[in-house]
Short mmCIF file of C-alpha atoms in Angstrom, two decimals:
data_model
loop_
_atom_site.label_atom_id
_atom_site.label_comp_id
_atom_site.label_asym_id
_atom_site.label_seq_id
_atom_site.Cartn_x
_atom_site.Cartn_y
_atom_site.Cartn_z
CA UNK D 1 -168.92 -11.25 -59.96
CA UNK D 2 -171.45 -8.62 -61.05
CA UNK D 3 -172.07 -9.67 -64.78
CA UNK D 4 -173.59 -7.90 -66.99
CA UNK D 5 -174.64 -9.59 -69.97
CA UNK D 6 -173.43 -13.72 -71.75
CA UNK D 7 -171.99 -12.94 -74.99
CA UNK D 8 -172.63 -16.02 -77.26
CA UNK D 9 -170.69 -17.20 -80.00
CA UNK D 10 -171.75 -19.35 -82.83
CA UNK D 11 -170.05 -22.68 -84.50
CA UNK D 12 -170.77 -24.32 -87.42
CA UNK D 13 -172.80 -21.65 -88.81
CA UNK D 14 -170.16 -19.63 -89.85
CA UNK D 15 -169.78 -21.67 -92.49
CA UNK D 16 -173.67 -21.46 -94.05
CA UNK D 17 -173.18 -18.74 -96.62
CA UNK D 18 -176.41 -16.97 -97.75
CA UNK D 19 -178.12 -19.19 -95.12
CA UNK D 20 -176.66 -17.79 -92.20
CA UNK D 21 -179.63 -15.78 -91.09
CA UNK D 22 -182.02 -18.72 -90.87
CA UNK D 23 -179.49 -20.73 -88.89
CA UNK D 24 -178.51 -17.47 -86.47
CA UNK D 25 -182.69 -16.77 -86.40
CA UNK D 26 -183.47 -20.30 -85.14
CA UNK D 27 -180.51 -20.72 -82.89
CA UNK D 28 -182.22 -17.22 -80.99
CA UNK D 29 -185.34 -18.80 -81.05
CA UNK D 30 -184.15 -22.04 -79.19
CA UNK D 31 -182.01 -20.15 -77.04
CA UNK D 32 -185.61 -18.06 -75.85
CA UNK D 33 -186.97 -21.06 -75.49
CA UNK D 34 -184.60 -22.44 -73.06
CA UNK D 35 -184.77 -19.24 -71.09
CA UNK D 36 -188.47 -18.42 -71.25
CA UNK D 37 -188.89 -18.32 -67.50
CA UNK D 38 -186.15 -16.13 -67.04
CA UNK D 39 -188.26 -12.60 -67.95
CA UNK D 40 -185.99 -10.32 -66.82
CA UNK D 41 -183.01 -11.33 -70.13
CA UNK D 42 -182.88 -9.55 -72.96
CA UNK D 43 -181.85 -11.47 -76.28
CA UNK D 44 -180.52 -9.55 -79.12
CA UNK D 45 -179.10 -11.66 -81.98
CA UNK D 46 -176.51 -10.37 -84.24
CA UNK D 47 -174.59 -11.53 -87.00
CA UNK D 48 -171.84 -12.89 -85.49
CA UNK D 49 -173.05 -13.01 -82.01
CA UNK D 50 -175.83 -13.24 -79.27
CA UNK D 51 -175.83 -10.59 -76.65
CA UNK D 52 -177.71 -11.96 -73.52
CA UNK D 53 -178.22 -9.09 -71.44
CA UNK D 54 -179.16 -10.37 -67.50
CA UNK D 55 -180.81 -7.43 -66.28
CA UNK D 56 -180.26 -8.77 -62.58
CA UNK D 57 -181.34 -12.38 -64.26
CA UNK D 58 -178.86 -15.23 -62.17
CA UNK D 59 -175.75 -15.22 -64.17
CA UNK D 60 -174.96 -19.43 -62.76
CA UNK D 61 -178.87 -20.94 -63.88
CA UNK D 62 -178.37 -19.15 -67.66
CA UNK D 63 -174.93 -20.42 -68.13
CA UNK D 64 -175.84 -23.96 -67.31
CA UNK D 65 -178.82 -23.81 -69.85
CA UNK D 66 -176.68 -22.32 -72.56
CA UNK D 67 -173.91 -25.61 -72.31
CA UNK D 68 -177.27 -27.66 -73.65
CA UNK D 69 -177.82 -25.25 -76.41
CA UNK D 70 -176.51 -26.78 -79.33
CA UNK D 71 -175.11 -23.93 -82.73
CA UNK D 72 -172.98 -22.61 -79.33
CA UNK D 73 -169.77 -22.10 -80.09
CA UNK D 74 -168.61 -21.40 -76.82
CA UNK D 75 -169.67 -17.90 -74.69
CA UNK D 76 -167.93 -15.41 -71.94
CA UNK D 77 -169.79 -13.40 -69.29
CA UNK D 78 -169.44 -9.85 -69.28
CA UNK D 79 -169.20 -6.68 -67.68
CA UNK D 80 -170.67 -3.69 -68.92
CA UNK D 81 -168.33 -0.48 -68.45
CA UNK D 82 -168.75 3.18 -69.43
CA UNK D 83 -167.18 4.41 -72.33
CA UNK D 84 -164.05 6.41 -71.05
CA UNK D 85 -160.51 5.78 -70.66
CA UNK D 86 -160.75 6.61 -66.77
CA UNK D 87 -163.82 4.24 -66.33
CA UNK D 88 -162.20 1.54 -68.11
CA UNK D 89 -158.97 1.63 -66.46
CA UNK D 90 -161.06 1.99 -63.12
CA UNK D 91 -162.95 -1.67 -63.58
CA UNK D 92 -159.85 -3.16 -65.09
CA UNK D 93 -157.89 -2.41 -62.07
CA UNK D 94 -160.80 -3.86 -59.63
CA UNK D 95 -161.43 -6.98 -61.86
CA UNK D 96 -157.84 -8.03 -61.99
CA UNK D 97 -157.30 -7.22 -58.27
CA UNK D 98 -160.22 -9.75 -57.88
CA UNK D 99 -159.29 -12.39 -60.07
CA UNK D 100 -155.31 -12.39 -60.59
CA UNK D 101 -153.43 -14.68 -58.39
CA UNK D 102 -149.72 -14.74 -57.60
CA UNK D 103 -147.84 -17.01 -60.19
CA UNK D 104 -150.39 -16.30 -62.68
CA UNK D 105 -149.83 -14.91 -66.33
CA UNK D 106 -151.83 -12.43 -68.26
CA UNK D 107 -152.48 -10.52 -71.31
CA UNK D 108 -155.47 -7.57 -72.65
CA UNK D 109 -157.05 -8.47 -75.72
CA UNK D 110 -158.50 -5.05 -76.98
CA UNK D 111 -161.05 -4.69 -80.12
CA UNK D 112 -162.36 -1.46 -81.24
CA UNK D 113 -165.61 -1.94 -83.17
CA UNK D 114 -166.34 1.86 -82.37
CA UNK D 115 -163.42 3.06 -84.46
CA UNK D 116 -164.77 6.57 -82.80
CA UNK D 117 -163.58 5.47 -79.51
CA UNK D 118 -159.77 8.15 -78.60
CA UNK D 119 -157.78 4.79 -78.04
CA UNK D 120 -157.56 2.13 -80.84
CA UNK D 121 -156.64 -1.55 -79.81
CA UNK D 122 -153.34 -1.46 -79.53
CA UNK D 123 -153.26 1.81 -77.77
CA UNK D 124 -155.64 -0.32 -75.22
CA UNK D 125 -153.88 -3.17 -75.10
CA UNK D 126 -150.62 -0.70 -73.65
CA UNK D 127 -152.45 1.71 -71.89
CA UNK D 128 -154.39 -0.94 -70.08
CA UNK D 129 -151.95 -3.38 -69.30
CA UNK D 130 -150.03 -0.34 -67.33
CA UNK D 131 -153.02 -0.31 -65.29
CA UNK D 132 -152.55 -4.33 -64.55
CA UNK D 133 -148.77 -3.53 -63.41
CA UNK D 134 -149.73 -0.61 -61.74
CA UNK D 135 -152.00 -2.30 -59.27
CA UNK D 136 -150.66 -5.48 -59.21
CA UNK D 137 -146.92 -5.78 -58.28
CA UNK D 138 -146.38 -9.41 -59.30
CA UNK D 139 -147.90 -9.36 -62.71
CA UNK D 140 -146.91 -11.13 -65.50
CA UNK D 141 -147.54 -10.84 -69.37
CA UNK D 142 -147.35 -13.57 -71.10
CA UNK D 143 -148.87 -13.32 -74.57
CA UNK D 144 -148.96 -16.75 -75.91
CA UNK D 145 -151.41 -19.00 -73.49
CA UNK D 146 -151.45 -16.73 -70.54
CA UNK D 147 -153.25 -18.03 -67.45
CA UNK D 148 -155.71 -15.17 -67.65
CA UNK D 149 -156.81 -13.68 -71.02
CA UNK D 150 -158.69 -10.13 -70.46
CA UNK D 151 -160.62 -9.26 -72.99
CA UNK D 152 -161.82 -5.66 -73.81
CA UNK D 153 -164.67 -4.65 -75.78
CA UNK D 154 -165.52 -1.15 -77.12
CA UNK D 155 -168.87 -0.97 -78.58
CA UNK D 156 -170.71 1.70 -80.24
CA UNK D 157 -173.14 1.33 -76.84
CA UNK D 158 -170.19 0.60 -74.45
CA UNK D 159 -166.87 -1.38 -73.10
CA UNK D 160 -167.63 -4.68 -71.80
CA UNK D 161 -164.79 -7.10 -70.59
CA UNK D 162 -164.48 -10.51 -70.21
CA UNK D 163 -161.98 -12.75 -69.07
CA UNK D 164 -163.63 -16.52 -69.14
CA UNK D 165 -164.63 -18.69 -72.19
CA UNK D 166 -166.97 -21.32 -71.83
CA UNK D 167 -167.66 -24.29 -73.91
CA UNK D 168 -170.92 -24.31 -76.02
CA UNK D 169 -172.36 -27.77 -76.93
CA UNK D 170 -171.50 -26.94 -80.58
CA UNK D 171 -173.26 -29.06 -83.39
CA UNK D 172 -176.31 -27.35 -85.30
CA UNK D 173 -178.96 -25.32 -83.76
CA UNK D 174 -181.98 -28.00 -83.56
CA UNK D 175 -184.69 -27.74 -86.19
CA UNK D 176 -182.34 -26.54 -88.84
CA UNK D 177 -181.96 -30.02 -90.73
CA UNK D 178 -185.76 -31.21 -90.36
CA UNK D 179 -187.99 -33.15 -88.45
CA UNK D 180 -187.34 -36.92 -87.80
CA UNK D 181 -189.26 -39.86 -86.16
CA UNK D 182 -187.11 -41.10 -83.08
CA UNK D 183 -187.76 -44.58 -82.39
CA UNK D 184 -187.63 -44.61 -78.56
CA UNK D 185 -187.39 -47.68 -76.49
CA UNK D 186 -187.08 -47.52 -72.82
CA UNK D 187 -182.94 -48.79 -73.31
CA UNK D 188 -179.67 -47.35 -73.08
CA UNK D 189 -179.28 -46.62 -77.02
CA UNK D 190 -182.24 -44.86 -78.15
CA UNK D 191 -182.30 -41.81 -76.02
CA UNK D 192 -178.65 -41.34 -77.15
CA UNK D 193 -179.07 -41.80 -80.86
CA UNK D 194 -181.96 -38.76 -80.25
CA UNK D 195 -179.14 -36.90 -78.53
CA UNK D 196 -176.95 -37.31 -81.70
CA UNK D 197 -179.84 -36.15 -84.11
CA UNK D 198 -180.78 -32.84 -82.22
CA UNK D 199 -176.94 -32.21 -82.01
CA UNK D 200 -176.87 -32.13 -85.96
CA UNK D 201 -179.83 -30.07 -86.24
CA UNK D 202 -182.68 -32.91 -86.35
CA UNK D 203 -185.87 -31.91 -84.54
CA UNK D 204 -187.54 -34.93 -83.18
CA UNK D 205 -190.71 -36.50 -82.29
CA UNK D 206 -190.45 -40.06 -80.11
CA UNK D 207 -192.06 -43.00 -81.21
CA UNK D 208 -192.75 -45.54 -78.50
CA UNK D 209 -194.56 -48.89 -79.08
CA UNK D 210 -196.69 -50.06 -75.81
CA UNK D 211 -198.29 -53.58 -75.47
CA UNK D 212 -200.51 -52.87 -72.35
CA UNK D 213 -200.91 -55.24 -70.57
CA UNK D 214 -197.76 -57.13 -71.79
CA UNK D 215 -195.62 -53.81 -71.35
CA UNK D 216 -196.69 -52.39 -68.17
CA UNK D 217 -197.69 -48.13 -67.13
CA UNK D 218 -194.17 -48.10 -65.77
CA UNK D 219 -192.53 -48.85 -69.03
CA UNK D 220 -194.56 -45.94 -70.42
CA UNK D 221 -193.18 -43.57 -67.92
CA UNK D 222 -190.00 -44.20 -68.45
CA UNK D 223 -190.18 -43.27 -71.89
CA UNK D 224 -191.88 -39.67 -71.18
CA UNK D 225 -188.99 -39.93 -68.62
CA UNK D 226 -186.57 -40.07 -71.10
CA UNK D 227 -187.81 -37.60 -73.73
CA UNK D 228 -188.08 -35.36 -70.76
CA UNK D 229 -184.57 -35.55 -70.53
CA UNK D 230 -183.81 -34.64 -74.26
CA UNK D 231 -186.09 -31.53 -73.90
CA UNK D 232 -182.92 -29.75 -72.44
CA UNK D 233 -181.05 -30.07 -75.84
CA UNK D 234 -183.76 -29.30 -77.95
CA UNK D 235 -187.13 -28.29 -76.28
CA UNK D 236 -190.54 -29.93 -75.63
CA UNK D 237 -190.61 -33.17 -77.63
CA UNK D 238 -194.11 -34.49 -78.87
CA UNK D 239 -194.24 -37.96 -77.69
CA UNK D 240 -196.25 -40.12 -79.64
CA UNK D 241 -197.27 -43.57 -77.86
CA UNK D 242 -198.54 -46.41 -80.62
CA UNK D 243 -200.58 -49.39 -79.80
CA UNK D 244 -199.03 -52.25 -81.00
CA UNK D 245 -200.88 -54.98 -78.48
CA UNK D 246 -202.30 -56.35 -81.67
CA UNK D 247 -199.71 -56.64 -84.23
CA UNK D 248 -197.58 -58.20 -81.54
CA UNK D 249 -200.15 -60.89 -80.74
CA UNK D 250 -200.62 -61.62 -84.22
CA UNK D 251 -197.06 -61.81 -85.02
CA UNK D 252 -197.11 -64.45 -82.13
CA UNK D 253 -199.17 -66.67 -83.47
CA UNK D 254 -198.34 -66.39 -87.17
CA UNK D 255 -194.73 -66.54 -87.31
CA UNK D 256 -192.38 -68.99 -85.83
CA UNK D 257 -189.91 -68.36 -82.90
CA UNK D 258 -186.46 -67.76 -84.59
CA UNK D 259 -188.52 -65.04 -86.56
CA UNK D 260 -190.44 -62.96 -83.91
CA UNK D 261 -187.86 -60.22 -84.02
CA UNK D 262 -186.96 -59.82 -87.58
CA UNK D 263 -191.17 -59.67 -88.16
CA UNK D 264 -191.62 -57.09 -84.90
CA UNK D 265 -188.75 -54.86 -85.86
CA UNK D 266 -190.23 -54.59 -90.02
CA UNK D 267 -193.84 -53.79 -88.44
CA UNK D 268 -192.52 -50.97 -86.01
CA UNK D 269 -190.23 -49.65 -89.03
CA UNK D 270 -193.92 -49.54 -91.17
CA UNK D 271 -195.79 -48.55 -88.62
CA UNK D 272 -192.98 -45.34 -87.86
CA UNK D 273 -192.87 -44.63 -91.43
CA UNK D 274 -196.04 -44.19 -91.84
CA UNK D 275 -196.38 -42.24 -88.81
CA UNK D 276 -193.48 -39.72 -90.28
CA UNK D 277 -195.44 -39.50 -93.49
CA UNK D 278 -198.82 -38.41 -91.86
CA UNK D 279 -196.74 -35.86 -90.03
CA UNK D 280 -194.57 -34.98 -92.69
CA UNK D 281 -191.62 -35.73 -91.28
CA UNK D 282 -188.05 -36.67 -93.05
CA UNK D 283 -186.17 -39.23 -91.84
CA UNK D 284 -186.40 -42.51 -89.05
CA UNK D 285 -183.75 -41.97 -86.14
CA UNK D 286 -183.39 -45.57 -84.58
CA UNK D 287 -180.62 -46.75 -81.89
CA UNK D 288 -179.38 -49.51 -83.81
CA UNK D 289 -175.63 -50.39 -83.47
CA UNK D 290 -173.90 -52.75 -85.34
CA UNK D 291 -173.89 -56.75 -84.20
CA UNK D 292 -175.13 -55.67 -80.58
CA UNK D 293 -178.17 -58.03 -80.60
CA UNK D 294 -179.69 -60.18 -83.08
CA UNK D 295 -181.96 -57.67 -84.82
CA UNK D 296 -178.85 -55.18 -85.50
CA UNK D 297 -176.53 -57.31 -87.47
CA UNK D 298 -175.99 -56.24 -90.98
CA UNK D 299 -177.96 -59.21 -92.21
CA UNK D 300 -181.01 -58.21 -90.21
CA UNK D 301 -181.23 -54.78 -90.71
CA UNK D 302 -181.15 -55.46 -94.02
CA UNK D 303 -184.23 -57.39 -94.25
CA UNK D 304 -185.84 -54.77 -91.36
CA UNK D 305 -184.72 -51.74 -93.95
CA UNK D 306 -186.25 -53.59 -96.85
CA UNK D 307 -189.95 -52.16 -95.54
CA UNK D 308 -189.31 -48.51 -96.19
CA UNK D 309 -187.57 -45.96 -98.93
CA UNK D 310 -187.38 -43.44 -96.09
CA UNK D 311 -183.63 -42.51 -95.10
CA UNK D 312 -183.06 -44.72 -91.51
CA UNK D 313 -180.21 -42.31 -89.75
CA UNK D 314 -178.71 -45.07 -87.15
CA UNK D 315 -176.16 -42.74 -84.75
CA UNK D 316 -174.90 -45.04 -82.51
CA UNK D 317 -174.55 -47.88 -85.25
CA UNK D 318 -170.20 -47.44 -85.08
CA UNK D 319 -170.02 -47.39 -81.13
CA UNK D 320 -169.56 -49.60 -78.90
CA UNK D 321 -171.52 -49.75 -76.08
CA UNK D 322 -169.47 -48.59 -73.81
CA UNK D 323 -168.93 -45.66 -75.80
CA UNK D 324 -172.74 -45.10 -75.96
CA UNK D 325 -172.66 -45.84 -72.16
CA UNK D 326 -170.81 -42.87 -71.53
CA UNK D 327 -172.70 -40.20 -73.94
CA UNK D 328 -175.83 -41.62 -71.87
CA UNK D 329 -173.80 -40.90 -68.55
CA UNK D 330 -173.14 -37.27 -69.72
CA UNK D 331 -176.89 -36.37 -70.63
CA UNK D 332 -178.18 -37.67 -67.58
CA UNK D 333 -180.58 -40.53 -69.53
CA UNK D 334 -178.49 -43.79 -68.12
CA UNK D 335 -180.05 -44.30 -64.47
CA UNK D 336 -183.97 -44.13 -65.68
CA UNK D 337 -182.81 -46.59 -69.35
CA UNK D 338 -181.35 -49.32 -66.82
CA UNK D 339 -184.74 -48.98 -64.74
CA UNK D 340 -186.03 -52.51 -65.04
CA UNK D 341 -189.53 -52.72 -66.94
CA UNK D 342 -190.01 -54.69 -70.34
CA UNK D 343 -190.62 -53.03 -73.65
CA UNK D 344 -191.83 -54.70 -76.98
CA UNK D 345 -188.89 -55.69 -77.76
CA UNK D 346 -188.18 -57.63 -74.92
CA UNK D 347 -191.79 -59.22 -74.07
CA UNK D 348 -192.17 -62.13 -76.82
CA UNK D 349 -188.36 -62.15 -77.52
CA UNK D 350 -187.70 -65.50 -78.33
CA UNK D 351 -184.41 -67.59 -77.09
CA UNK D 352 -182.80 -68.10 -80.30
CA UNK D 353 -183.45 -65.18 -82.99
CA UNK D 354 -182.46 -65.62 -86.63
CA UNK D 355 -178.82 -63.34 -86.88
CA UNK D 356 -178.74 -64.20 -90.82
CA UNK D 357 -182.91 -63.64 -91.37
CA UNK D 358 -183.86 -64.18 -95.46
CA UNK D 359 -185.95 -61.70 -96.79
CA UNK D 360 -188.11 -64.51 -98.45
CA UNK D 361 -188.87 -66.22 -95.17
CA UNK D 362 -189.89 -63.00 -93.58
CA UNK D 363 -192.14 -61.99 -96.45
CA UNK D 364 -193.28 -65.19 -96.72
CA UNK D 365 -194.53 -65.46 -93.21
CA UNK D 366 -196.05 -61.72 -93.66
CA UNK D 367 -197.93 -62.92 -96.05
CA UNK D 368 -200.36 -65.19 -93.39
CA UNK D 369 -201.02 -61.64 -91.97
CA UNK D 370 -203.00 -58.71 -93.06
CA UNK D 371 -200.06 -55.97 -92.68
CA UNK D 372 -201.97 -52.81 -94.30
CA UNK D 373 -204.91 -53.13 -91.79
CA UNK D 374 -202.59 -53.65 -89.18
CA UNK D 375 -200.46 -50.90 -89.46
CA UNK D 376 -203.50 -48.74 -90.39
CA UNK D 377 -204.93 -49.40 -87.03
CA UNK D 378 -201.59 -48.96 -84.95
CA UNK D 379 -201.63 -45.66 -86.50
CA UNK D 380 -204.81 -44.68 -86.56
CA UNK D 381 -204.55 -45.40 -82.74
CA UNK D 382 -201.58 -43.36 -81.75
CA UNK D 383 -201.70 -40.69 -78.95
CA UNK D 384 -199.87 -37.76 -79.11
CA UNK D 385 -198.88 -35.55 -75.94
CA UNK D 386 -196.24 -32.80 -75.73
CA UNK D 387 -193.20 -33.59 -73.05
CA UNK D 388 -192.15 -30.09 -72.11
CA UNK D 389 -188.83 -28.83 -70.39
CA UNK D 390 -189.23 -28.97 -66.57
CA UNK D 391 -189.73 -25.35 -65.87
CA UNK D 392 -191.90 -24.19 -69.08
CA UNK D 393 -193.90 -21.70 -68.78
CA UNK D 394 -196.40 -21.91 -71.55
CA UNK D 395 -197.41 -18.75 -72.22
CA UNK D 396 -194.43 -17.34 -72.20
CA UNK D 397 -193.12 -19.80 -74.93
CA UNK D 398 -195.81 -19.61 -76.86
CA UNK D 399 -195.22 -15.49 -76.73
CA UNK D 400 -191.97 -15.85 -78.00
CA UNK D 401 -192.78 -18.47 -80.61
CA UNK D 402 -195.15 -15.62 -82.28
CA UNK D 403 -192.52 -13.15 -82.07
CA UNK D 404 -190.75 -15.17 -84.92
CA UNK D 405 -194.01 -16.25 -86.97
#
């Protein structure tokens, strides 16, 4: 099928009131984004749609990146047709001799925004399902769920028709509620929890805690592996790796066994808070979910939250794992997260970790260490590197980021 132009519907942001334009302005800018390699589209965003105009662009490749896109609604390929009664009754006769099958149902949706147009919709709708009956002998209306819903659009430019809706991601266009610090491990939960925040708008950066040599360069990888992956629902990702060698040894040797969790989890919530206030970020995204392992029952995340005023957004923290399982099935993260290479988490774990951890134990044995200087020099030793989209090409991106400064 000769498409023409994607016509893109929104969601949610119907509902946003005066704020509309912001939320329809950033939801074009991702959407250039994830098409910045594809120079022949043209993107005009409209009020209450997206026009993606192919120009000879591959119809299949911007479809598939549009079902990452989240702020889609849903959107329908299209078929631009010249504005006259013969010419439109000309392509609807070829595209239904193409697509209609025998047994199938159908009906013509007509919609007349060019109320200068000689036919108004329901004229359309008659005059154009004679055509359908003229050409095919076995067709059959139906106008309540038909098999086959043809769509016909006259525009002030041109017709364009339709017949197929597909489903949009849906959520919030990303970067519309903020920027959050992801806390990214190299297991199943993480990666999904970052999944959930970009769908409701979050743009993220990923934390990662390495303990070279305790964690090794492969652990590492997998991370960027992982982020890589997110960058199809919400573009390039800065990764930021944080040393945390140190404040793991010291924990080590300063606190006993049954606490080396509850201690390791409070420093990386410090050391990530502070990270999201030097950045000036909002909110910590973490992959907690409830009573999984010892650090994530109610009792312990309790005494981890107790380090920071910052709001913690936990995802995940209702599902259960297999339900996470799946989400990490669907966006393509599960294979590299069961990879197996040790993160901080998992290095000095210790056989029996405190479920029930009191906040007076763990502040007592805090107290034996010098936290400030510690965190200080985990952050002050962070590296930051962008993980882009497979496929980016910089300059383009960076052309179409200026475009909306």
């Amino acid at each position: 099928m000769n498409y023409t132009e994607i016509m893109v519907r929104y969601g949610e942001l119907s509902t946003k009131g005066k704020n509309r334009g912001k939320f329809i302005g950033r939801l074009a800018r991702n959407i250039k984004q994830v098409l910045a390699d594809l120079p022949e589209l043209t993107i005009d965003a409209q009020r209450d749609r997206t026009h993606i105009i192919l120009n000879g662009a591959p119809y299949e490749e911007v479809a598939e990146r549009l079902t990452k896109v989240f702020g889609i609604q849903n959107f329908s390929p299209s078929i631009k047709v010249e504005k006259t009664v013969p010419a439109i009754k000309a392509a609807v006769a070829e595209l239904m001799t193409d697509i209609y099958k025998e047994g199938m149902t159908f009906k013509i949706t007509a919609k007349r925004s060019d109320h200068n147009f000689e036919l108004d919709s329901t004229e359309l709708n008659r005059e154009l399902g004679g055509v359908v009956f003229d050409t095919i002998e076995y067709a059959k209306v139906q106008m309540k769920a038909p098999d086959l819903n043809l769509r016909v659009e006259i525009r002030p430019d041109a017709c364009y028709l339709s017949y197929e809706t597909i489903k949009g991601a849906g959520g919030l266009p990303v970067g519309t509620s903020g920027r959050g610090m992801l806390m990214l491990s190299g297991g199943i939960d993480s990666p999904v929890a970052g999944y959930l925040a970009l769908k409701r708008g979050v743009e993220i950066e990923a934390v990662h805690f390495a303990s070279p040599p305790y964690t090794s360069p492969g652990a590492l990888d997998k991370a960027k592996r992982l982020t890589e992956k997110l960058t199809s629902f919400g573009g390039n990702i800065q990764f930021i790796e944080v040393p945390f060698t140190e404040i793991q040894e010291e924990i080590k040797e300063k606190v006993p066994q049954a606490y080396l969790m509850t201690i390791t989890r409070r420093f990386m919530m410090r050391v990530t808070d502070e990270i999201r206030n030097r950045r000036e970020g909002s909110i910590i995204i973490n992959g907690e979910s409830l009573g999984q392992v010892a650090s994530q029952t109610l009792g312990s995340m309790v005494v981890i939250n107790e380090v920071t005023n910052t709001p913690v957004i936990r995802p995940v923290v209702t599902m259960d794992k297999l339900e996470i399982i799946e989400i990490a099935q669907d966006i393509d993260t599960f294979e590299i997260s069961i990879e197996p290479y040790e993160d901080c988490c998992t290095i000095f774990a210790p056989p029996s970790p405190k479920t029930n951890p009191k906040l007076k134990h763990a502040m007592a044995y805090e107290s034996r260490m010098d936290v400030e200087g510690l965190v200080k020099r985990a952050v002050d030793g962070i590296m930051i590197s962008t993980v882009e989209k497979e496929g980016t090409n910089k300059s383009q991106e960076e052309e179409i980021l200026a475009d909306f400064l």
